[in-house]
Tab-separated table of C-alpha atoms in Angstrom:
chain	number	residue	atom	x	y	z
D	1	MET	CA	19.838	9.359	-2.137
D	2	PRO	CA	18.749	12.164	0.258
D	3	VAL	CA	15.661	11.820	2.458
D	4	PRO	CA	12.612	12.412	0.191
D	5	ALA	CA	10.670	15.604	0.849
D	6	GLU	CA	7.555	13.542	1.588
D	7	ARG	CA	9.303	12.707	4.885
D	8	GLY	CA	9.081	15.669	7.199
D	9	LEU	CA	11.823	14.881	9.710
D	10	PRO	CA	15.495	13.892	9.505
D	11	LEU	CA	16.029	10.169	10.009
D	12	ASP	CA	17.553	10.503	13.480
D	13	ASN	CA	14.571	12.548	14.683
D	14	ALA	CA	12.135	10.083	13.108
D	15	LEU	CA	13.897	7.165	14.803
D	16	ALA	CA	13.756	8.903	18.183
D	17	ARG	CA	10.049	9.620	17.777
D	18	GLY	CA	9.305	6.064	16.706
D	19	LEU	CA	11.157	4.635	19.692
D	20	ALA	CA	9.345	7.054	22.007
D	21	ALA	CA	6.006	6.002	20.495
D	22	ALA	CA	6.852	2.343	21.066
D	23	GLY	CA	7.719	3.106	24.686
D	24	GLU	CA	4.399	4.906	25.181
D	25	LEU	CA	2.675	1.710	24.022
D	26	GLY	CA	4.671	-0.389	26.494
D	27	LEU	CA	6.787	-1.887	23.724
D	28	SER	CA	10.510	-2.227	23.130
D	29	ALA	CA	12.046	-2.327	19.649
D	30	HIS	CA	14.640	-4.893	18.588
D	31	PHE	CA	16.430	-4.513	15.242
D	32	THR	CA	17.893	-7.372	13.192
D	33	PRO	CA	19.828	-6.988	9.917
D	34	LEU	CA	18.506	-9.349	7.265
D	35	LEU	CA	20.965	-7.955	4.742
D	36	ASP	CA	23.563	-5.690	6.355
D	37	ALA	CA	24.585	-3.824	3.218
D	38	ASP	CA	23.813	-0.639	1.332
D	39	PRO	CA	21.149	-1.042	0.165
D	40	GLY	CA	20.118	-3.610	2.703
D	41	SER	CA	17.150	-4.905	4.659
D	42	TRP	CA	16.351	-4.724	8.373
D	43	GLN	CA	13.630	-6.181	10.582
D	44	CYS	CA	12.152	-4.517	13.660
D	45	SER	CA	10.329	-6.634	16.238
D	46	LEU	CA	8.199	-4.977	18.908
D	47	HIS	CA	8.029	-6.804	22.234
D	48	CYS	CA	5.908	-6.402	25.339
D	49	THR	CA	7.851	-6.668	28.578
D	50	GLY	CA	8.308	-10.286	29.630
D	51	VAL	CA	6.751	-11.711	26.458
D	52	GLN	CA	9.029	-13.674	24.134
D	53	MET	CA	6.834	-13.615	21.030
D	54	PRO	CA	6.904	-10.282	19.183
D	55	ALA	CA	3.751	-8.195	19.243
D	56	ALA	CA	4.462	-7.031	15.696
D	57	ASP	CA	7.206	-7.068	13.069
D	58	GLY	CA	8.178	-4.651	10.342
D	59	LEU	CA	10.635	-4.592	7.467
D	60	GLY	CA	12.633	-1.696	6.078
D	61	ARG	CA	15.063	-1.271	3.197
D	62	GLY	CA	17.715	1.086	1.905
D	63	ASP	CA	20.794	2.317	3.728
D	64	ARG	CA	21.139	1.331	7.402
D	65	GLU	CA	19.423	4.398	8.870
D	66	THR	CA	16.595	4.475	6.328
D	67	ALA	CA	15.986	0.733	6.681
D	68	ARG	CA	15.833	0.844	10.496
D	69	VAL	CA	13.414	3.777	10.514
D	70	GLY	CA	11.247	2.110	7.865
D	71	ALA	CA	11.195	-1.180	9.781
D	72	LEU	CA	10.252	0.546	13.049
D	73	PHE	CA	7.356	2.509	11.585
D	74	GLU	CA	6.094	-0.508	9.649
D	75	ALA	CA	6.116	-2.526	12.876
D	76	LEU	CA	4.161	0.233	14.648
D	77	GLU	CA	1.738	0.349	11.723
D	78	ASN	CA	1.233	-3.421	11.855
D	79	TYR	CA	0.716	-3.304	15.620
D	80	LEU	CA	-1.960	-0.611	15.457
D	81	SER	CA	-3.702	-1.134	12.115
D	82	GLY	CA	-5.541	-4.399	12.804
D	83	LEU	CA	-8.241	-5.436	15.226
D	84	ASP	CA	-5.991	-4.712	18.206
D	85	GLY	CA	-5.944	-1.052	17.268
D	86	LEU	CA	-9.692	-0.852	16.678
D	87	ARG	CA	-11.669	0.995	19.317
D	88	ASN	CA	-15.303	-0.114	19.417
D	89	ARG	CA	-16.509	3.402	20.160
D	90	GLN	CA	-15.282	4.373	16.682
D	91	VAL	CA	-17.564	1.824	14.987
D	92	ARG	CA	-21.095	2.783	14.069
D	93	LEU	CA	-23.834	0.639	12.543
D	94	ARG	CA	-25.176	1.691	9.151
D	95	GLU	CA	-27.737	0.076	6.851
D	96	ALA	CA	-25.823	-1.875	4.203
D	97	HIS	CA	-28.068	-0.974	1.268
D	98	GLU	CA	-27.793	2.728	2.069
D	99	VAL	CA	-24.010	2.446	2.149
D	100	ALA	CA	-24.089	0.581	-1.182
D	101	THR	CA	-25.965	3.366	-2.938
D	102	GLY	CA	-24.278	6.291	-1.206
D	103	PRO	CA	-21.107	8.274	-1.996
D	104	LEU	CA	-18.987	5.089	-2.093
D	105	ALA	CA	-21.098	3.397	-4.786
D	106	ALA	CA	-18.291	3.750	-7.360
D	107	ASP	CA	-16.390	1.077	-5.478
D	108	PRO	CA	-17.303	-2.438	-6.730
D	109	LEU	CA	-17.055	-4.051	-3.284
D	110	VAL	CA	-19.274	-1.386	-1.740
D	111	ALA	CA	-21.835	-1.568	-4.549
D	112	ARG	CA	-22.023	-5.332	-4.069
D	113	LEU	CA	-23.532	-4.783	-0.617
D	114	ALA	CA	-26.813	-3.956	-2.385
D	115	GLU	CA	-27.049	-7.635	-3.314
D	116	GLY	CA	-26.636	-8.769	0.292
D	117	PRO	CA	-28.782	-8.659	3.418
D	118	ALA	CA	-30.746	-5.511	4.255
D	119	ARG	CA	-29.094	-5.273	7.638
D	120	GLU	CA	-26.796	-2.930	9.466
D	121	LEU	CA	-23.036	-3.423	9.333
D	122	GLY	CA	-20.115	-1.870	11.156
D	123	CYS	CA	-18.679	1.299	9.606
D	124	MET	CA	-16.188	3.970	10.575
D	125	ARG	CA	-16.268	7.663	9.768
D	126	TYR	CA	-13.731	8.842	7.166
D	127	GLN	CA	-12.864	12.431	6.341
D	128	ALA	CA	-12.793	13.512	2.705
D	129	LEU	CA	-9.355	14.935	1.972
D	130	ASP	CA	-10.720	17.135	-0.818
D	131	GLY	CA	-13.163	18.975	1.436
D	132	SER	CA	-16.322	17.129	0.356
D	133	ASP	CA	-18.666	15.403	2.810
D	134	ASP	CA	-17.391	12.743	5.206
D	135	VAL	CA	-18.552	9.159	4.695
D	136	ASP	CA	-19.039	5.892	6.578
D	137	VAL	CA	-16.720	3.153	5.279
D	138	PRO	CA	-17.463	-0.516	6.122
D	139	VAL	CA	-14.855	-1.734	8.590
D	140	PHE	CA	-14.263	-5.049	6.796
D	141	LEU	CA	-12.947	-3.217	3.724
D	142	THR	CA	-10.028	-1.709	5.645
D	143	ILE	CA	-9.591	-4.265	8.458
D	144	PRO	CA	-10.388	-7.530	6.642
D	145	GLU	CA	-10.240	-9.738	9.751
D	146	TYR	CA	-13.179	-7.783	11.209
D	147	GLY	CA	-15.569	-9.728	8.974
D	148	GLY	CA	-14.101	-13.142	9.879
D	149	ALA	CA	-13.827	-15.342	12.939
D	150	GLN	CA	-11.148	-13.120	14.497
D	151	GLY	CA	-13.494	-10.155	14.412
D	152	GLU	CA	-16.484	-11.850	16.028
D	153	PRO	CA	-15.813	-10.521	19.562
D	154	ALA	CA	-15.524	-6.960	18.231
D	155	ARG	CA	-18.709	-7.376	16.186
D	156	LEU	CA	-20.691	-8.764	19.111
D	157	THR	CA	-19.604	-5.868	21.324
D	158	ILE	CA	-21.395	-3.405	19.043
D	159	GLU	CA	-24.148	-5.879	18.005
D	160	ASP	CA	-23.023	-6.104	14.401
D	161	PHE	CA	-24.871	-9.207	13.152
D	162	TYR	CA	-24.315	-8.698	9.427
D	163	ASP	CA	-23.547	-11.890	7.473
D	164	TYR	CA	-20.139	-11.047	6.003
D	165	SER	CA	-19.969	-14.351	4.133
D	166	THR	CA	-22.412	-12.826	1.633
D	167	THR	CA	-19.922	-10.165	0.512
D	168	GLY	CA	-18.057	-12.758	-1.565
D	169	ALA	CA	-14.924	-10.671	-1.124
D	170	ARG	CA	-11.408	-11.692	-0.200
D	171	VAL	CA	-10.350	-8.268	0.936
D	172	GLU	CA	-6.725	-7.274	1.443
D	173	ALA	CA	-5.667	-4.572	3.880
D	174	SER	CA	-4.232	-1.571	2.073
D	175	GLY	CA	-3.906	2.174	2.428
D	176	TRP	CA	-2.346	1.918	5.895
D	177	ALA	CA	0.703	3.928	6.882
D	178	ALA	CA	2.529	5.232	9.920
D	179	GLY	CA	4.504	8.441	10.200
D	180	SER	CA	5.885	10.882	12.723
D	181	TYR	CA	2.792	13.025	12.156
D	182	ALA	CA	-0.450	12.854	10.181
D	183	ALA	CA	0.519	14.589	6.910
D	184	GLU	CA	3.606	12.401	6.545
D	185	ALA	CA	1.604	9.231	7.185
D	186	LEU	CA	-1.160	10.296	4.795
D	187	VAL	CA	1.304	10.824	1.929
D	188	HIS	CA	2.627	7.286	2.342
D	189	ALA	CA	-0.912	5.879	2.605
D	190	VAL	CA	-2.074	7.633	-0.582
D	191	ASN	CA	1.091	6.517	-2.389
D	192	GLU	CA	0.443	2.902	-1.372
D	193	THR	CA	-3.164	3.149	-2.566
D	194	VAL	CA	-2.011	4.468	-5.949
D	195	GLU	CA	0.701	1.783	-6.132
D	196	ARG	CA	-1.770	-1.040	-5.453
D	197	ASP	CA	-4.120	0.258	-8.102
D	198	ALA	CA	-1.329	0.716	-10.664
D	199	LEU	CA	-0.141	-2.852	-10.104
D	200	ALA	CA	-3.695	-4.146	-10.428
D	201	GLN	CA	-4.084	-2.284	-13.718
D	202	LEU	CA	-0.728	-3.565	-14.978
D	203	VAL	CA	-1.560	-7.183	-14.191
D	204	ALA	CA	-5.078	-6.967	-15.567
D	205	GLU	CA	-3.814	-5.402	-18.786
D	206	GLN	CA	-0.790	-7.647	-19.319
D	207	LEU	CA	-1.994	-11.011	-17.996
D	208	ILE	CA	-5.788	-10.954	-18.290
D	209	SER	CA	-6.696	-8.773	-21.259
D	210	ASP	CA	-6.753	-10.418	-24.702
D	211	HIS	CA	-5.405	-7.287	-26.378
D	212	ALA	CA	-2.685	-5.961	-24.115
D	213	ARG	CA	-0.500	-3.064	-25.122
D	214	ALA	CA	3.240	-3.644	-24.969
D	215	LEU	CA	4.847	-3.859	-21.552
D	216	ARG	CA	6.777	-0.635	-20.871
D	217	VAL	CA	10.313	-1.438	-19.655
D	218	VAL	CA	12.695	1.373	-18.748
D	219	ASP	CA	15.908	1.526	-20.775
D	220	PRO	CA	18.730	1.024	-18.209
D	221	ALA	CA	20.925	3.460	-20.146
D	222	SER	CA	18.427	6.242	-19.436
D	223	LEU	CA	18.527	5.820	-15.642
D	224	PRO	CA	20.353	8.280	-13.364
D	225	ASP	CA	23.532	6.802	-11.894
D	226	ASP	CA	22.040	5.972	-8.486
D	227	LEU	CA	19.117	4.069	-10.022
D	228	ALA	CA	21.380	2.310	-12.520
D	229	ASP	CA	23.551	1.164	-9.609
D	230	LEU	CA	20.496	-0.222	-7.793
D	231	LEU	CA	19.422	-2.107	-10.925
D	232	ILE	CA	22.899	-3.629	-11.299
D	233	THR	CA	23.066	-4.500	-7.594
D	234	ALA	CA	19.700	-6.274	-7.722
D	235	ALA	CA	20.773	-8.295	-10.769
D	236	ASP	CA	24.210	-9.136	-9.372
D	237	ARG	CA	22.830	-10.360	-6.046
D	238	SER	CA	20.271	-12.634	-7.688
D	239	GLY	CA	22.194	-13.745	-10.737
D	240	ARG	CA	19.044	-13.047	-12.759
D	241	SER	CA	18.083	-10.189	-15.067
D	242	VAL	CA	16.085	-7.392	-13.424
D	243	HIS	CA	13.688	-5.167	-15.357
D	244	LEU	CA	12.192	-1.859	-14.207
D	245	ILE	CA	8.648	-1.737	-15.560
D	246	ASP	CA	6.904	1.612	-15.874
D	247	MET	CA	3.385	0.883	-14.595
D	248	THR	CA	2.228	4.504	-14.310
D	249	SER	CA	-1.548	4.317	-14.681
D	250	ASP	CA	-4.203	6.748	-15.843
D	251	LEU	CA	-3.798	8.499	-12.474
D	252	ASP	CA	-0.501	9.948	-13.772
D	253	VAL	CA	1.426	9.335	-10.535
D	254	PRO	CA	4.809	7.766	-11.420
D	255	ALA	CA	4.744	4.070	-10.493
D	256	PHE	CA	7.243	1.287	-11.135
D	257	TYR	CA	7.444	-2.475	-10.783
D	258	ALA	CA	10.898	-4.023	-10.386
D	259	PHE	CA	10.715	-7.538	-11.845
D	260	GLN	CA	13.359	-10.207	-11.317
D	261	ALA	CA	13.161	-12.742	-14.139
D	262	PRO	CA	12.635	-16.235	-12.685
D	263	GLU	CA	14.606	-19.363	-13.401
D	264	PRO	CA	13.254	-21.222	-16.476
D	265	GLY	CA	10.140	-23.155	-15.517
D	266	CYS	CA	9.917	-21.467	-12.098
D	267	ARG	CA	7.712	-18.785	-10.601
D	268	PRO	CA	9.067	-15.290	-9.788
D	269	VAL	CA	10.555	-15.078	-6.306
D	270	ALA	CA	11.362	-11.370	-5.944
D	271	ALA	CA	9.781	-8.108	-7.026
D	272	GLY	CA	9.208	-4.589	-5.797
D	273	SER	CA	6.733	-1.817	-6.513
D	274	ALA	CA	6.227	1.806	-5.545
D	275	ALA	CA	4.479	5.017	-6.521
D	276	ALA	CA	5.431	8.618	-5.716
D	277	LEU	CA	5.202	12.059	-7.278
D	278	SER	CA	8.967	11.897	-7.750
D	279	SER	CA	9.693	9.249	-10.371
D	280	ARG	CA	13.203	8.933	-8.966
D	281	VAL	CA	11.874	8.131	-5.487
D	282	ALA	CA	9.302	5.684	-6.877
D	283	ALA	CA	11.887	3.806	-8.959
D	284	SER	CA	14.359	3.703	-6.063
D	285	ARG	CA	11.743	2.286	-3.697
D	286	ALA	CA	10.668	-0.359	-6.197
D	287	LEU	CA	14.267	-1.520	-6.693
D	288	THR	CA	15.158	-1.490	-2.987
D	289	GLU	CA	11.960	-3.421	-2.213
D	290	LEU	CA	13.059	-6.065	-4.731
D	291	ILE	CA	16.443	-6.241	-2.969
D	292	GLN	CA	14.601	-6.580	0.348
D	293	PHE	CA	12.524	-9.368	-1.182
D	294	GLN	CA	15.737	-11.196	-2.083
D	295	SER	CA	16.708	-11.430	1.594
D	296	THR	CA	13.329	-12.395	3.095
D	297	ALA	CA	11.272	-15.561	2.790
D	298	THR	CA	7.691	-15.099	1.603
D	299	GLY	CA	4.960	-17.315	0.261
D	300	ARG	CA	3.397	-14.483	-1.721
D	301	GLN	CA	2.558	-15.459	-5.284
D	302	LEU	CA	3.926	-12.903	-7.740
D	303	PRO	CA	2.707	-12.108	-11.249
D	304	ASP	CA	4.982	-13.426	-14.001
D	305	PHE	CA	5.718	-10.976	-16.802
D	306	SER	CA	8.380	-13.172	-18.417
D	307	GLY	CA	6.185	-13.925	-21.398
D	308	ARG	CA	5.605	-10.241	-22.017
D	309	LEU	CA	9.287	-9.219	-22.009
D	310	PRO	CA	10.173	-10.259	-25.608
D	311	ASP	CA	7.585	-7.847	-27.019
D	312	ALA	CA	8.186	-5.099	-24.461
D	313	ALA	CA	8.570	-1.483	-25.502
D	314	GLU	CA	11.728	0.138	-24.201
D	315	VAL	CA	11.041	3.591	-22.774
D	316	GLY	CA	13.300	6.272	-21.389
D	317	PHE	CA	13.272	7.213	-17.729
D	318	VAL	CA	11.578	10.575	-17.216
D	319	ALA	CA	12.453	12.520	-14.076
D	320	THR	CA	9.525	14.325	-12.463
D	321	CYS	CA	9.469	17.156	-9.961
D	322	ALA	CA	7.867	16.806	-6.542
D	323	PRO	CA	6.743	19.270	-3.862
D	324	ALA	CA	9.047	20.249	-1.018
D	325	THR	CA	7.049	19.159	2.060
D	326	PRO	CA	4.692	16.336	3.107
D	327	ARG	CA	1.720	18.740	3.277
D	328	GLN	CA	2.437	19.973	-0.257
D	329	HIS	CA	2.783	16.371	-1.409
D	330	LEU	CA	-0.571	15.499	0.105
D	331	ASP	CA	-2.345	18.513	-1.405
D	332	HIS	CA	-0.908	17.715	-4.852
D	333	LEU	CA	-1.939	14.043	-4.655
D	334	VAL	CA	-5.462	14.922	-3.491
D	335	ASP	CA	-5.878	17.479	-6.286
D	336	LEU	CA	-4.588	14.984	-8.848
D	337	LEU	CA	-6.956	12.231	-7.699
D	338	HIS	CA	-9.851	14.682	-7.638
D	339	SER	CA	-9.079	15.751	-11.209
D	340	LYS	CA	-9.327	12.086	-12.251
D	341	GLY	CA	-12.719	11.661	-10.600
D	342	PHE	CA	-11.570	9.975	-7.381
D	343	THR	CA	-12.126	11.170	-3.821
D	344	PRO	CA	-9.623	10.056	-1.169
D	345	TYR	CA	-11.011	9.534	2.327
D	346	ALA	CA	-8.892	9.153	5.444
D	347	ARG	CA	-9.124	8.195	9.099
D	348	GLU	CA	-6.623	8.498	11.936
D	349	GLN	CA	-6.457	5.177	13.737
D	350	TYR	CA	-3.917	6.397	16.295
D	351	SER	CA	-2.342	9.781	16.926
D	352	THR	CA	0.102	11.157	19.511
D	353	ARG	CA	2.853	13.752	19.441
D	354	ASN	CA	5.268	11.050	18.224
D	355	LEU	CA	3.203	8.859	15.903
D	356	ALA	CA	0.274	8.862	13.519
D	357	VAL	CA	-1.237	5.702	12.032
D	358	VAL	CA	-3.769	6.371	9.273
D	359	ASN	CA	-5.837	4.603	6.666
D	360	VAL	CA	-6.771	5.981	3.255
D	361	PHE	CA	-9.698	4.634	1.242
D	362	VAL	CA	-10.267	5.702	-2.377
D	363	PRO	CA	-13.496	4.279	-3.830
D	364	GLY	CA	-13.010	2.903	-7.323
D	365	LEU	CA	-9.302	2.147	-7.010
D	366	ASP	CA	-8.349	-1.514	-6.951
D	367	ARG	CA	-6.877	-2.663	-3.644
D	368	SER	CA	-6.110	-6.271	-4.608
D	369	THR	CA	-2.669	-7.625	-5.466
D	370	ASP	CA	-4.031	-11.109	-6.170
D	371	TYR	CA	-3.748	-11.188	-9.952
D	372	ARG	CA	-5.946	-14.298	-10.138
D	373	ARG	CA	-8.979	-12.247	-9.046
D	374	LEU	CA	-8.506	-9.028	-10.984
D	375	ARG	CA	-11.034	-7.607	-13.375
D	376	VAL	CA	-9.977	-6.104	-16.699
D	377	SER	CA	-7.951	-2.937	-16.427
D	378	ARG	CA	-9.691	0.416	-16.077
D	379	ARG	CA	-7.985	1.636	-19.260
D	380	ARG	CA	-9.121	-1.413	-21.209
D	381	ALA	CA	-12.653	-1.241	-19.798
D	382	GLN	CA	-12.957	2.416	-20.814
D	383	ALA	CA	-11.334	2.066	-24.233
D	384	PRO	CA	-13.635	2.925	-27.139
D	385	THR	CA	-14.824	0.049	-29.298
D	386	GLY	CA	-15.469	-0.184	-33.006
């Protein structure tokens, strides 16, 4: 499959820029094939000179070039997106109750701050991508370790004495992405935010709701040849059936969940998910992520849709068009979210001529992938009664 238009540079240029960015940070990149095939899986480890332990790792999937570029940029993202990439001068103290009742009030975790202490907490300024006013987003919602023991030194530096144990939230980092430049990174960050929310809605609807609609499974016969080949490859390598679930939510951005049926009596061990304006790109990424999952060890607990498969509705694959450039992708995604009542906010964590690391926060979208803690789906909650 050709390089998606949401990537702005050819893969060789992107690789060169990523390696240059690593060098500017005093890091060297080491690549290891976890599955040297097509599609395969590669790992990139970033090392500081003279230090044996890696400073950060990243995984990539697809053909060799795509996987290596993906692994490198994920490693750079992981290196810069946590506390180590946080600059204290970016953090400002804001009164928690004012934040709770401000522009971010549509987000359940933000609204919950109104029930906590009337004290200041650390926030960072985010730019509204739709042109509306900028906002202050609590740091712990995008860098979860900030509110825990690891973040205490950073909090003390700016005199943030808020009691984060009162938030009652097990927050997961999401909406982070790295790219060769800002627009490219922002597209990937928005896509991840939409993907997380779509998966949350799928799980809430299928595994929590008492009146779930039928699971939507794509008919393999309707897939383009390249996607059909990926589906067959994933099944052949695992020896288990693989199902491509259409989890496109009420946001109307194509999203898919590739589900590998587990052994009888066992939990699922491999899955993949993705969202993109191009349904072909989204499906491909979900399937290649599943294949990546097959070659990497993880303790992540996956939702089990096995019980929903017998009553699943088989749907045809529908190809969708996508814009030609990352900037056009971003504008389309922002307009689409705005039309659904959601405002995407963004912040550049790190930016040079070779690399941009960004975070996107969309109040009201679910950022959790822990199906044990999900509320009912947005569709189900908004469905008319009677």
